[in-house]
């Protein structure tokens, strides 16, 4: 046999052997893939809830039978918590000034990172506000529990309480505000940016009615928050190294609790948070329950005055469908 023939046979045999190895390798690979598919592809590999799975979601305005939209308002919304449904939506995603409804997020951060039994020493900054600002009557060097500060924050809307809380938890107001914005983003409130913990007007301090719903809805999962907003009053004990011990009593700032607004007949007002400022207008976010005990969150923002605010809020709640 000639040398060239031997080379041809050798190369042919080599190619044949390589081909057999390749075929065998592919067959083995396909077998491995098939086994993996059978064991994994039919399995539920993702067990976490989708972010919006238990939330009310709305992109556009939604009308509600029995309620007439008030174009004077900046925004309004009604959310069926158990139904996971937006029952009414008016400008939910418009960026707005929130005034003291800001304090809902302040409370959320404080409850998440603070300790209710901590004794907080009130700074000079915490009591430096204009005479017409909403305050709880704290004085410099007062010593008061974090729990009491939160009651005053949510019931009486104390700007002084907001600063004292912020400084105690984060060391400074600025650091606390960064934490507020971080927590807002985690809750999906991506159209919110706060620059202070109390809500006094600043140009870059804004939110939306929908973001407020997201924050308030998360707060409702905390029993301490629910207890605080539902109280008719709270008596705080304050100690001061100079003036001694004194009592401060705080009551809710919303008109339903004060008997200044006629409540809806089809629901019980649990509590909530007010907010009033020139550019923000009159604002209110509430938790209420229908006569069957089903919870709802209602929001009115930017009413021109308190009369319009509570008329619209009562009308909105009154339109809750009978369960």
XYZ file of C-alpha atoms in Angstrom, residues 70-314:
245
model
C -64.313 68.590 42.519
C -61.986 70.374 40.119
C -60.858 72.709 42.913
C -58.803 69.867 44.403
C -55.214 69.109 43.473
C -55.840 65.363 43.805
C -58.062 62.807 45.519
C -58.302 59.055 45.839
C -60.253 56.252 47.492
C -58.615 52.867 47.951
C -60.298 49.613 48.973
C -57.578 47.952 51.033
C -59.109 44.463 51.155
C -60.371 44.643 47.581
C -56.933 45.837 46.413
C -58.781 48.254 44.174
C -58.685 51.958 43.404
C -62.311 53.035 43.697
C -61.698 56.676 42.812
C -58.728 58.435 41.246
C -58.214 62.117 40.513
C -54.704 63.220 39.520
C -53.136 60.489 41.658
C -49.717 60.782 40.021
C -49.382 64.569 39.870
C -46.454 65.898 41.889
C -47.794 68.037 44.728
C -46.689 69.769 47.907
C -47.787 67.552 50.821
C -47.605 69.910 53.821
C -47.784 67.929 57.087
C -48.948 64.700 55.463
C -45.150 64.377 55.162
C -45.223 63.211 58.784
C -46.727 59.869 57.784
C -43.356 58.942 56.301
C -41.545 60.469 59.295
C -43.565 58.176 61.549
C -42.920 55.163 59.318
C -39.145 55.670 59.474
C -39.230 56.330 63.215
C -41.233 53.166 63.908
C -38.897 51.138 61.710
C -35.579 52.409 63.086
C -36.419 53.920 66.456
C -37.069 52.544 69.930
C -40.300 53.686 71.585
C -38.756 53.631 75.051
C -35.793 55.854 74.120
C -35.507 59.126 76.018
C -35.010 61.968 73.545
C -33.415 65.295 74.496
C -34.938 68.169 72.549
C -32.484 70.503 70.789
C -32.672 74.235 70.135
C -33.284 73.534 66.442
C -36.349 71.447 67.299
C -38.077 74.390 68.970
C -37.053 77.121 66.519
C -40.186 77.736 64.444
C -42.318 80.706 63.503
C -45.075 81.554 65.987
C -47.805 80.332 63.617
C -46.197 76.920 62.990
C -47.889 73.746 64.187
C -46.021 72.652 67.326
C -46.604 70.486 70.383
C -45.084 72.926 72.888
C -41.680 71.324 73.429
C -38.848 73.333 74.992
C -35.100 73.126 74.564
C -33.554 70.383 76.751
C -36.905 68.689 77.322
C -36.590 64.961 77.832
C -39.416 62.878 76.401
C -39.901 59.337 75.128
C -39.858 58.492 71.445
C -43.341 57.023 71.889
C -44.713 60.310 73.176
C -43.028 62.223 70.353
C -44.743 60.002 67.808
C -48.145 60.539 69.395
C -47.627 64.292 69.203
C -46.357 64.018 65.634
C -49.359 62.057 64.361
C -52.163 63.486 66.492
C -51.212 67.129 66.958
C -48.869 67.470 63.956
C -45.927 68.848 65.929
C -43.130 70.204 63.770
C -40.993 70.318 66.906
C -41.615 66.605 67.435
C -40.591 65.883 63.840
C -37.195 67.558 64.291
C -36.584 65.897 67.661
C -37.389 62.484 66.167
C -35.143 63.054 63.158
C -32.141 64.203 65.186
C -32.434 61.354 67.670
C -32.688 58.583 65.072
C -30.166 59.774 62.499
C -28.011 62.286 64.339
C -29.133 65.133 62.094
C -32.204 66.253 60.197
C -30.311 65.978 56.915
C -29.326 62.352 57.501
C -32.882 61.480 58.539
C -34.301 63.041 55.376
C -31.940 60.912 53.290
C -33.302 57.880 55.126
C -36.870 59.043 54.470
C -36.246 59.261 50.732
C -34.511 55.892 50.711
C -37.459 54.250 52.473
C -39.917 55.968 50.129
C -38.136 54.463 47.131
C -38.251 51.004 48.733
C -42.021 51.369 49.063
C -42.348 52.271 45.381
C -43.003 55.947 46.130
C -40.649 57.006 43.361
C -42.363 60.351 42.724
C -41.601 61.502 46.254
C -38.698 63.676 47.346
C -38.656 65.197 50.813
C -36.268 67.810 52.168
C -37.524 67.936 55.763
C -39.438 65.710 58.210
C -42.350 68.086 58.917
C -43.632 69.326 55.562
C -43.078 73.075 55.752
C -42.816 74.354 52.207
C -39.631 73.919 50.202
C -39.555 73.930 46.416
C -37.975 70.477 46.149
C -40.283 68.866 48.735
C -43.038 66.968 46.931
C -45.002 63.753 46.630
C -48.147 62.427 44.928
C -51.490 61.253 46.265
C -50.615 57.748 45.102
C -47.246 57.778 46.854
C -48.984 58.908 50.049
C -51.304 55.934 49.682
C -48.302 53.602 49.336
C -46.663 55.022 52.468
C -49.848 55.103 54.541
C -50.804 51.596 53.418
C -47.453 50.309 54.664
C -47.864 52.167 57.972
C -51.180 50.390 58.494
C -49.308 47.107 58.868
C -47.853 48.433 62.124
C -50.223 48.014 65.079
C -48.493 50.815 66.991
C -49.223 53.241 64.146
C -52.883 52.200 64.083
C -53.162 52.636 67.838
C -51.604 56.098 67.681
C -53.791 57.556 64.934
C -56.972 56.201 66.534
C -56.582 57.931 69.923
C -58.852 60.811 70.936
C -56.035 62.334 73.006
C -52.630 61.599 74.484
C -51.057 62.911 77.694
C -47.276 63.163 77.580
C -44.950 63.554 80.533
C -42.035 65.875 79.821
C -39.038 66.471 82.072
C -36.765 69.471 81.867
C -33.633 69.990 84.020
C -34.519 73.665 84.471
C -38.311 73.831 84.706
C -39.046 70.364 86.076
C -41.817 67.963 85.055
C -44.934 68.992 83.165
C -47.825 67.363 81.273
C -48.722 68.060 77.655
C -52.007 66.810 76.212
C -52.409 66.441 72.469
C -55.586 65.848 70.483
C -56.079 64.934 66.806
C -55.860 67.759 64.301
C -58.550 66.467 61.934
C -62.030 67.978 62.222
C -63.889 64.670 62.552
C -62.191 63.995 65.877
C -62.785 67.571 67.012
C -66.483 67.470 66.188
C -66.077 70.252 63.636
C -67.059 68.144 60.609
C -70.021 65.818 60.232
C -68.649 62.305 59.646
C -70.014 60.001 56.933
C -72.866 57.739 58.026
C -71.590 54.633 56.250
C -68.135 54.431 57.808
C -66.169 54.883 61.020
C -63.175 57.228 60.886
C -60.172 55.496 62.464
C -57.653 58.306 62.083
C -55.171 59.857 59.742
C -53.009 62.883 59.054
C -53.791 66.453 58.153
C -51.680 68.943 56.238
C -52.198 72.647 55.574
C -49.911 75.098 53.817
C -50.431 77.974 51.398
C -49.247 76.231 48.226
C -50.242 72.732 49.314
C -53.745 73.822 50.324
C -55.693 71.737 52.828
C -54.850 68.037 52.748
C -56.073 64.956 54.599
C -55.338 61.236 54.430
C -57.580 58.930 56.449
C -58.157 55.313 57.374
C -61.827 54.486 57.718
C -63.830 51.265 57.985
C -67.252 50.584 56.506
C -70.019 49.137 58.651
C -68.769 45.620 57.883
C -65.282 46.488 59.132
C -63.595 46.674 55.718
C -60.730 49.238 55.655
C -60.389 52.061 53.133
C -57.821 54.790 52.613
C -59.126 58.136 51.425
C -57.039 61.109 50.331
C -57.949 64.703 49.506
C -55.156 67.130 48.593
C -55.142 70.806 47.751
C -58.595 71.876 48.892
C -58.882 75.689 48.961
C -60.134 75.649 52.574
C -61.213 73.328 55.397
C -64.894 73.498 54.463
C -64.216 72.175 50.983
C -61.735 69.626 52.350
C -64.193 67.986 54.716
C -67.201 68.276 52.415
C -65.270 66.441 49.710
C -63.846 63.884 52.112
C -67.280 63.087 53.550
